[in-house]
């Protein structure tokens, strides 16, 4: 949505202590200023409802919990620092490359991207279950 493109903060505000975030773009894409400008152009001219003024997004981005700041927080590799930053355990999965464009209608590519995300989640859960095995029922 316009107010919270990455709904991590809503989940934390609702009391979630563990949040899994699936990103559709590579980890450090937001460091490239031209990429950010292109993303903003697409959002402002093609995805923005006419009734929302352009200032809405600028106000959201300027907020400490805006999408660019949140995206930078997600880049943190140290789980302890992420826990301190967010106040919760945030697990983030980034693709190596962006599997499809934001406006793609190519069903085959969209399905491939879906499967890539599904596989990444399976791999994460496998690693988590190794670290935190299920306790036997009493």
CSV table of N, CA and C in Angstrom, one decimal:
chain,number,residue,atom,x,y,z
A,1,UNK,N,0.8,-1.2,0.0
A,1,UNK,CA,0.0,0.0,0.0
A,1,UNK,C,0.8,1.2,0.0
A,2,UNK,N,0.2,2.4,-0.1
A,2,UNK,CA,0.9,3.7,-0.1
A,2,UNK,C,1.6,3.9,1.2
A,3,UNK,N,1.0,3.6,2.3
A,3,UNK,CA,1.5,3.9,3.6
A,3,UNK,C,2.6,2.9,4.1
A,4,UNK,N,2.4,1.7,3.7
A,4,UNK,CA,3.4,0.7,4.2
A,4,UNK,C,3.6,-0.4,3.1
A,5,UNK,N,4.5,-0.2,2.2
A,5,UNK,CA,4.8,-1.2,1.1
A,5,UNK,C,5.3,-2.5,1.7
A,6,UNK,N,6.1,-2.4,2.7
A,6,UNK,CA,6.6,-3.6,3.4
A,6,UNK,C,5.9,-3.6,4.8
A,7,UNK,N,4.9,-4.5,5.0
A,7,UNK,CA,4.1,-4.4,6.3
A,7,UNK,C,4.8,-5.0,7.5
A,8,UNK,N,6.1,-4.8,7.6
A,8,UNK,CA,6.8,-5.3,8.8
A,8,UNK,C,6.3,-4.6,10.1
A,9,UNK,N,6.2,-3.3,10.0
A,9,UNK,CA,5.9,-2.5,11.2
A,9,UNK,C,4.5,-2.8,11.7
A,10,UNK,N,3.6,-3.0,10.8
A,10,UNK,CA,2.2,-3.4,11.2
A,10,UNK,C,2.2,-4.7,12.0
A,11,UNK,N,3.0,-5.7,11.4
A,11,UNK,CA,3.1,-7.0,12.1
A,11,UNK,C,3.7,-6.8,13.5
A,12,UNK,N,4.7,-6.0,13.6
A,12,UNK,CA,5.4,-5.8,14.9
A,12,UNK,C,4.4,-5.1,15.9
A,13,UNK,N,3.7,-4.1,15.4
A,13,UNK,CA,2.8,-3.3,16.2
A,13,UNK,C,1.6,-4.2,16.6
A,14,UNK,N,1.3,-5.3,15.8
A,14,UNK,CA,0.2,-6.2,16.2
A,14,UNK,C,0.7,-7.3,17.2
A,15,UNK,N,2.0,-7.2,17.5
A,15,UNK,CA,2.5,-8.1,18.5
A,15,UNK,C,3.3,-9.3,18.0
A,16,UNK,N,3.6,-9.4,16.7
A,16,UNK,CA,4.4,-10.4,16.2
A,16,UNK,C,5.8,-10.3,16.7
A,17,UNK,N,6.4,-11.4,17.1
A,17,UNK,CA,7.8,-11.4,17.5
A,17,UNK,C,8.7,-12.0,16.5
A,18,UNK,N,8.2,-12.7,15.5
A,18,UNK,CA,9.0,-13.2,14.4
A,18,UNK,C,8.2,-12.8,13.1
A,19,UNK,N,9.0,-12.2,12.2
A,19,UNK,CA,8.4,-11.8,10.9
A,19,UNK,C,9.2,-12.3,9.7
A,20,UNK,N,8.6,-13.0,8.8
A,20,UNK,CA,9.3,-13.4,7.6
A,20,UNK,C,8.9,-12.5,6.5
A,21,UNK,N,10.0,-11.9,5.9
A,21,UNK,CA,9.8,-10.9,4.8
A,21,UNK,C,10.3,-11.5,3.5
A,22,UNK,N,9.5,-11.6,2.5
A,22,UNK,CA,9.9,-12.0,1.2
A,22,UNK,C,10.0,-10.8,0.3
A,23,UNK,N,11.2,-10.5,-0.1
A,23,UNK,CA,11.4,-9.3,-1.0
A,23,UNK,C,11.4,-9.8,-2.5
A,24,UNK,N,10.9,-8.9,-3.3
A,24,UNK,CA,10.8,-9.2,-4.7
A,24,UNK,C,12.0,-8.6,-5.5
A,25,UNK,N,12.8,-7.9,-4.8
A,25,UNK,CA,14.0,-7.3,-5.4
A,25,UNK,C,15.3,-7.7,-4.7
A,26,UNK,N,16.4,-7.7,-5.4
A,26,UNK,CA,17.7,-8.1,-4.8
A,26,UNK,C,18.0,-7.2,-3.6
A,27,UNK,N,18.9,-7.7,-2.7
A,27,UNK,CA,19.2,-7.1,-1.5
A,27,UNK,C,19.6,-5.6,-1.5
A,28,UNK,N,20.6,-5.3,-2.4
A,28,UNK,CA,21.1,-4.0,-2.3
A,28,UNK,C,20.6,-3.1,-3.5
A,29,UNK,N,19.5,-3.5,-4.1
A,29,UNK,CA,19.0,-2.7,-5.2
A,29,UNK,C,18.8,-1.2,-4.9
A,30,UNK,N,18.3,-1.0,-3.6
A,30,UNK,CA,18.0,0.4,-3.2
A,30,UNK,C,19.2,1.3,-3.1
A,31,UNK,N,20.4,0.7,-3.2
A,31,UNK,CA,21.7,1.5,-3.1
A,31,UNK,C,21.9,2.3,-4.4
A,32,UNK,N,21.4,1.7,-5.5
A,32,UNK,CA,21.6,2.3,-6.8
A,32,UNK,C,20.5,3.4,-7.0
A,33,UNK,N,21.0,4.7,-7.0
A,33,UNK,CA,20.0,5.8,-7.1
A,33,UNK,C,19.2,5.8,-8.3
A,34,UNK,N,19.8,5.4,-9.5
A,34,UNK,CA,19.0,5.3,-10.7
A,34,UNK,C,17.9,4.3,-10.6
A,35,UNK,N,18.1,3.2,-9.9
A,35,UNK,CA,17.1,2.2,-9.8
A,35,UNK,C,16.0,2.8,-8.9
A,36,UNK,N,16.3,3.5,-7.9
A,36,UNK,CA,15.3,4.1,-7.0
A,36,UNK,C,14.5,5.1,-7.8
A,37,UNK,N,15.1,5.9,-8.6
A,37,UNK,CA,14.4,6.9,-9.4
A,37,UNK,C,13.5,6.2,-10.4
A,38,UNK,N,13.9,5.1,-11.0
A,38,UNK,CA,13.1,4.4,-12.0
A,38,UNK,C,11.8,3.8,-11.2
A,39,UNK,N,12.1,3.3,-10.1
A,39,UNK,CA,11.0,2.7,-9.3
A,39,UNK,C,10.0,3.8,-8.9
A,40,UNK,N,10.5,4.9,-8.5
A,40,UNK,CA,9.6,6.0,-8.1
A,40,UNK,C,8.8,6.5,-9.4
A,41,UNK,N,9.4,6.6,-10.5
A,41,UNK,CA,8.7,7.0,-11.7
A,41,UNK,C,7.6,6.0,-12.1
A,42,UNK,N,7.9,4.7,-12.0
A,42,UNK,CA,6.9,3.7,-12.3
A,42,UNK,C,5.7,3.8,-11.3
A,43,UNK,N,6.1,4.0,-10.0
A,43,UNK,CA,5.1,4.1,-9.0
A,43,UNK,C,4.2,5.3,-9.2
A,44,UNK,N,4.9,6.4,-9.4
A,44,UNK,CA,4.1,7.7,-9.5
A,44,UNK,C,3.3,7.9,-10.7
A,45,UNK,N,3.7,7.3,-11.9
A,45,UNK,CA,3.0,7.6,-13.1
A,45,UNK,C,2.1,6.4,-13.5
A,46,UNK,N,2.4,5.2,-13.1
A,46,UNK,CA,1.6,4.1,-13.6
A,46,UNK,C,0.9,3.3,-12.5
A,47,UNK,N,1.3,3.4,-11.3
A,47,UNK,CA,0.7,2.6,-10.2
A,47,UNK,C,0.0,3.4,-9.2
A,48,UNK,N,0.1,4.7,-9.3
A,48,UNK,CA,-0.4,5.6,-8.3
A,48,UNK,C,-1.9,6.0,-8.7
A,49,UNK,N,-2.8,5.7,-7.8
A,49,UNK,CA,-4.2,6.2,-8.1
A,49,UNK,C,-4.2,7.7,-8.3
A,50,UNK,N,-5.0,8.2,-9.2
A,50,UNK,CA,-5.1,9.6,-9.5
A,50,UNK,C,-5.5,10.5,-8.3
A,51,UNK,N,-6.3,9.9,-7.4
A,51,UNK,CA,-6.8,10.6,-6.2
A,51,UNK,C,-5.7,10.8,-5.1
A,52,UNK,N,-4.6,10.1,-5.2
A,52,UNK,CA,-3.5,10.3,-4.3
A,52,UNK,C,-2.5,11.3,-4.9
A,53,UNK,N,-2.2,12.3,-4.2
A,53,UNK,CA,-1.2,13.3,-4.6
A,53,UNK,C,0.2,12.7,-4.5
A,54,UNK,N,1.1,13.2,-5.3
A,54,UNK,CA,2.5,12.8,-5.3
A,54,UNK,C,3.1,13.0,-3.9
A,55,UNK,N,2.7,13.9,-3.2
A,55,UNK,CA,3.3,14.2,-1.9
A,55,UNK,C,3.1,13.1,-0.9
A,56,UNK,N,2.0,12.3,-1.0
A,56,UNK,CA,1.8,11.2,-0.1
A,56,UNK,C,3.0,10.3,0.0
A,57,UNK,N,3.5,9.9,-1.1
A,57,UNK,CA,4.7,9.0,-1.1
A,57,UNK,C,5.9,9.7,-0.6
A,58,UNK,N,6.1,10.9,-0.9
A,58,UNK,CA,7.3,11.7,-0.3
A,58,UNK,C,7.2,11.7,1.2
A,59,UNK,N,6.0,12.0,1.7
A,59,UNK,CA,5.8,12.0,3.2
A,59,UNK,C,6.1,10.6,3.8
A,60,UNK,N,5.6,9.6,3.2
A,60,UNK,CA,5.8,8.2,3.7
A,60,UNK,C,7.3,7.9,3.6
A,61,UNK,N,8.0,8.2,2.5
A,61,UNK,CA,9.4,8.0,2.4
A,61,UNK,C,10.2,8.7,3.5
A,62,UNK,N,9.8,9.9,3.8
A,62,UNK,CA,10.6,10.7,4.8
A,62,UNK,C,10.4,10.2,6.2
A,63,UNK,N,9.4,9.4,6.5
A,63,UNK,CA,9.2,8.8,7.8
A,63,UNK,C,10.3,7.8,8.2
A,64,UNK,N,10.6,7.7,9.5
A,64,UNK,CA,11.7,6.8,9.9
A,64,UNK,C,11.3,5.4,9.6
A,65,UNK,N,10.1,5.1,9.4
A,65,UNK,CA,9.6,3.7,9.1
A,65,UNK,C,9.2,3.6,7.6
A,66,UNK,N,9.6,4.6,6.8
A,66,UNK,CA,9.3,4.6,5.4
A,66,UNK,C,10.0,3.4,4.7
A,67,UNK,N,9.6,3.2,3.5
A,67,UNK,CA,10.0,2.0,2.8
A,67,UNK,C,11.5,2.0,2.5
A,68,UNK,N,12.1,3.1,2.2
A,68,UNK,CA,13.6,3.2,1.9
A,68,UNK,C,14.3,2.9,3.2
A,69,UNK,N,13.9,3.5,4.3
A,69,UNK,CA,14.6,3.3,5.6
A,69,UNK,C,14.4,1.8,6.0
A,70,UNK,N,13.2,1.3,5.9
A,70,UNK,CA,13.0,-0.1,6.2
A,70,UNK,C,13.8,-1.0,5.4
A,71,UNK,N,13.9,-0.7,4.1
A,71,UNK,CA,14.7,-1.5,3.2
A,71,UNK,C,16.1,-1.6,3.6
A,72,UNK,N,16.6,-0.4,4.0
A,72,UNK,CA,18.0,-0.4,4.5
A,72,UNK,C,18.2,-1.2,5.8
A,73,UNK,N,17.2,-1.1,6.7
A,73,UNK,CA,17.3,-1.9,7.9
A,73,UNK,C,17.3,-3.4,7.6
A,74,UNK,N,16.6,-3.8,6.5
A,74,UNK,CA,16.6,-5.2,6.2
A,74,UNK,C,17.9,-5.7,5.6
A,75,UNK,N,18.7,-4.8,5.2
A,75,UNK,CA,20.1,-5.2,4.7
A,75,UNK,C,21.0,-5.7,5.8
A,76,UNK,N,20.7,-5.4,7.0
A,76,UNK,CA,21.5,-5.8,8.1
A,76,UNK,C,21.6,-7.3,8.2
A,77,UNK,N,22.9,-7.8,8.3
A,77,UNK,CA,23.1,-9.2,8.3
A,77,UNK,C,23.1,-9.8,9.7
A,78,UNK,N,23.4,-9.0,10.7
A,78,UNK,CA,23.5,-9.4,12.1
A,78,UNK,C,22.1,-9.5,12.7
A,79,UNK,N,21.7,-10.8,13.1
A,79,UNK,CA,20.4,-11.0,13.6
A,79,UNK,C,20.2,-10.2,14.9
A,80,UNK,N,21.2,-10.0,15.7
A,80,UNK,CA,21.1,-9.3,17.0
A,80,UNK,C,20.8,-7.8,16.7
A,81,UNK,N,21.5,-7.2,15.8
A,81,UNK,CA,21.3,-5.8,15.4
A,81,UNK,C,19.9,-5.6,14.8
A,82,UNK,N,19.5,-6.6,14.0
A,82,UNK,CA,18.2,-6.5,13.4
A,82,UNK,C,17.1,-6.5,14.5
A,83,UNK,N,17.3,-7.4,15.5
A,83,UNK,CA,16.3,-7.5,16.6
A,83,UNK,C,16.3,-6.2,17.3
A,84,UNK,N,17.4,-5.6,17.6
A,84,UNK,CA,17.4,-4.3,18.3
A,84,UNK,C,16.8,-3.2,17.4
A,85,UNK,N,17.0,-3.2,16.1
A,85,UNK,CA,16.4,-2.2,15.2
A,85,UNK,C,14.9,-2.3,15.1
A,86,UNK,N,14.4,-3.5,14.9
A,86,UNK,CA,13.0,-3.7,14.7
A,86,UNK,C,12.2,-4.0,16.0
A,87,UNK,N,12.9,-4.5,17.0
A,87,UNK,CA,12.2,-4.9,18.2
A,87,UNK,C,11.5,-6.3,18.0
A,88,UNK,N,12.0,-7.0,17.0
A,88,UNK,CA,11.4,-8.4,16.7
A,88,UNK,C,12.5,-9.1,15.9
A,89,UNK,N,12.2,-10.4,15.8
A,89,UNK,CA,13.1,-11.2,14.9
A,89,UNK,C,12.6,-11.1,13.5
A,90,UNK,N,13.4,-10.5,12.6
A,90,UNK,CA,12.9,-10.4,11.2
A,90,UNK,C,13.8,-11.2,10.3
A,91,UNK,N,13.2,-12.1,9.6
A,91,UNK,CA,13.9,-13.0,8.7
A,91,UNK,C,13.6,-12.5,7.3
A,92,UNK,N,14.6,-12.2,6.5
A,92,UNK,CA,14.4,-11.6,5.2
A,92,UNK,C,15.0,-12.5,4.1
A,93,UNK,N,14.2,-12.8,3.1
A,93,UNK,CA,14.7,-13.5,1.9
A,93,UNK,C,14.7,-12.6,0.7
A,94,UNK,N,15.9,-12.4,0.1
A,94,UNK,CA,16.1,-11.6,-1.1
A,94,UNK,C,16.4,-12.5,-2.3
A,95,UNK,N,15.8,-12.3,-3.5
A,95,UNK,CA,16.2,-13.0,-4.6
A,95,UNK,C,17.6,-12.5,-5.1
A,96,UNK,N,18.3,-13.4,-5.8
A,96,UNK,CA,19.6,-13.0,-6.4
A,96,UNK,C,19.4,-11.9,-7.4
A,97,UNK,N,18.4,-12.0,-8.2
A,97,UNK,CA,18.0,-11.0,-9.2
A,97,UNK,C,16.5,-10.9,-9.2
A,98,UNK,N,16.0,-9.7,-9.7
A,98,UNK,CA,14.6,-9.5,-9.7
A,98,UNK,C,14.0,-10.5,-10.7
A,99,UNK,N,13.2,-11.4,-10.3
A,99,UNK,CA,12.7,-12.4,-11.3
A,99,UNK,C,11.7,-11.9,-12.3
A,100,UNK,N,10.9,-10.9,-12.0
A,100,UNK,CA,10.0,-10.3,-12.9
A,100,UNK,C,9.9,-8.8,-12.6
A,101,UNK,N,9.5,-8.0,-13.6
A,101,UNK,CA,9.3,-6.6,-13.4
A,101,UNK,C,8.0,-6.4,-12.7
A,102,UNK,N,7.9,-5.2,-12.1
A,102,UNK,CA,6.7,-4.8,-11.3
A,102,UNK,C,5.4,-4.8,-12.1
A,103,UNK,N,5.5,-4.6,-13.4
A,103,UNK,CA,4.2,-4.6,-14.2
A,103,UNK,C,4.1,-5.8,-15.1
A,104,UNK,N,4.8,-6.8,-14.8
A,104,UNK,CA,4.8,-8.0,-15.7
A,104,UNK,C,3.5,-8.7,-15.8
A,105,UNK,N,3.1,-9.1,-17.0
A,105,UNK,CA,1.9,-9.9,-17.1
A,105,UNK,C,2.2,-11.3,-17.7
A,106,UNK,N,3.5,-11.6,-17.8
A,106,UNK,CA,4.0,-12.9,-18.3
A,106,UNK,C,3.7,-14.0,-17.2
A,107,UNK,N,2.7,-14.8,-17.5
A,107,UNK,CA,2.3,-15.8,-16.5
A,107,UNK,C,3.4,-16.8,-16.2
A,108,UNK,N,4.1,-17.2,-17.2
A,108,UNK,CA,5.2,-18.2,-17.0
A,108,UNK,C,6.3,-17.6,-16.1
A,109,UNK,N,6.7,-16.3,-16.3
A,109,UNK,CA,7.7,-15.7,-15.5
A,109,UNK,C,7.2,-15.5,-14.1
A,110,UNK,N,5.9,-15.1,-13.9
A,110,UNK,CA,5.3,-14.9,-12.6
A,110,UNK,C,5.3,-16.2,-11.8
A,111,UNK,N,5.0,-17.3,-12.5
A,111,UNK,CA,4.9,-18.6,-11.9
A,111,UNK,C,6.4,-19.1,-11.5
A,112,UNK,N,7.4,-18.8,-12.3
A,112,UNK,CA,8.8,-19.1,-12.0
A,112,UNK,C,9.2,-18.3,-10.7
A,113,UNK,N,8.8,-17.0,-10.6
A,113,UNK,CA,9.1,-16.2,-9.5
A,113,UNK,C,8.5,-16.7,-8.2
A,114,UNK,N,7.2,-17.2,-8.4
A,114,UNK,CA,6.5,-17.8,-7.2
A,114,UNK,C,7.2,-19.0,-6.7
A,115,UNK,N,7.6,-19.8,-7.6
A,115,UNK,CA,8.3,-21.1,-7.2
A,115,UNK,C,9.7,-20.7,-6.6
A,116,UNK,N,10.4,-19.7,-7.1
A,116,UNK,CA,11.6,-19.3,-6.5
A,116,UNK,C,11.4,-18.9,-5.0
A,117,UNK,N,10.4,-18.1,-4.8
A,117,UNK,CA,10.0,-17.7,-3.4
A,117,UNK,C,9.7,-18.9,-2.6
A,118,UNK,N,8.9,-19.8,-3.1
A,118,UNK,CA,8.5,-21.0,-2.4
A,118,UNK,C,9.7,-21.8,-2.0
A,119,UNK,N,10.6,-22.0,-2.9
A,119,UNK,CA,11.8,-22.8,-2.6
A,119,UNK,C,12.7,-22.0,-1.5
A,120,UNK,N,12.8,-20.7,-1.6
A,120,UNK,CA,13.6,-20.0,-0.6
A,120,UNK,C,13.0,-20.1,0.8
A,121,UNK,N,11.6,-20.1,0.9
A,121,UNK,CA,11.0,-20.3,2.2
A,121,UNK,C,11.2,-21.7,2.7
A,122,UNK,N,11.1,-22.7,1.8
A,122,UNK,CA,11.4,-24.1,2.3
A,122,UNK,C,12.8,-24.2,2.8
A,123,UNK,N,13.8,-23.6,2.1
A,123,UNK,CA,15.2,-23.7,2.5
A,123,UNK,C,15.3,-23.0,3.9
A,124,UNK,N,14.7,-21.8,4.1
A,124,UNK,CA,14.8,-21.1,5.4
A,124,UNK,C,14.2,-22.0,6.5
A,125,UNK,N,13.0,-22.5,6.3
A,125,UNK,CA,12.4,-23.4,7.3
A,125,UNK,C,13.3,-24.6,7.6
A,126,UNK,N,13.9,-25.2,6.6
A,126,UNK,CA,14.7,-26.3,6.9
A,126,UNK,C,15.9,-25.9,7.8
A,127,UNK,N,16.5,-24.8,7.5
A,127,UNK,CA,17.6,-24.3,8.3
A,127,UNK,C,17.1,-24.0,9.7
A,128,UNK,N,15.9,-23.4,9.9
A,128,UNK,CA,15.4,-23.0,11.2
A,128,UNK,C,15.1,-24.3,12.0
A,129,UNK,N,14.5,-25.3,11.3
A,129,UNK,CA,14.2,-26.5,12.1
A,129,UNK,C,15.4,-27.3,12.5
A,130,UNK,N,16.5,-27.1,11.8
A,130,UNK,CA,17.8,-27.7,12.2
A,130,UNK,C,18.3,-27.0,13.5
A,131,UNK,N,18.1,-25.7,13.5
A,131,UNK,CA,18.6,-24.9,14.6
A,131,UNK,C,17.7,-25.0,15.8
A,132,UNK,N,16.3,-25.1,15.5
A,132,UNK,CA,15.3,-25.2,16.6
A,132,UNK,C,14.5,-26.4,16.4
A,133,UNK,N,15.0,-27.6,16.8
A,133,UNK,CA,14.2,-28.8,16.6
A,133,UNK,C,12.9,-28.8,17.3
A,134,UNK,N,11.9,-29.5,16.8
A,134,UNK,CA,10.6,-29.6,17.5
A,134,UNK,C,10.8,-30.4,18.8
A,135,UNK,N,10.2,-29.9,19.8
A,135,UNK,CA,10.3,-30.6,21.1
A,135,UNK,C,9.2,-31.7,21.2
A,136,UNK,N,9.6,-32.8,21.8
A,136,UNK,CA,8.6,-33.9,21.9
A,136,UNK,C,7.4,-33.5,22.7
A,137,UNK,N,6.2,-34.0,22.3
A,137,UNK,CA,5.0,-33.7,23.1
A,137,UNK,C,5.0,-34.5,24.4
A,138,UNK,N,4.5,-33.9,25.4
A,138,UNK,CA,4.4,-34.6,26.7
A,138,UNK,C,3.0,-35.2,27.0
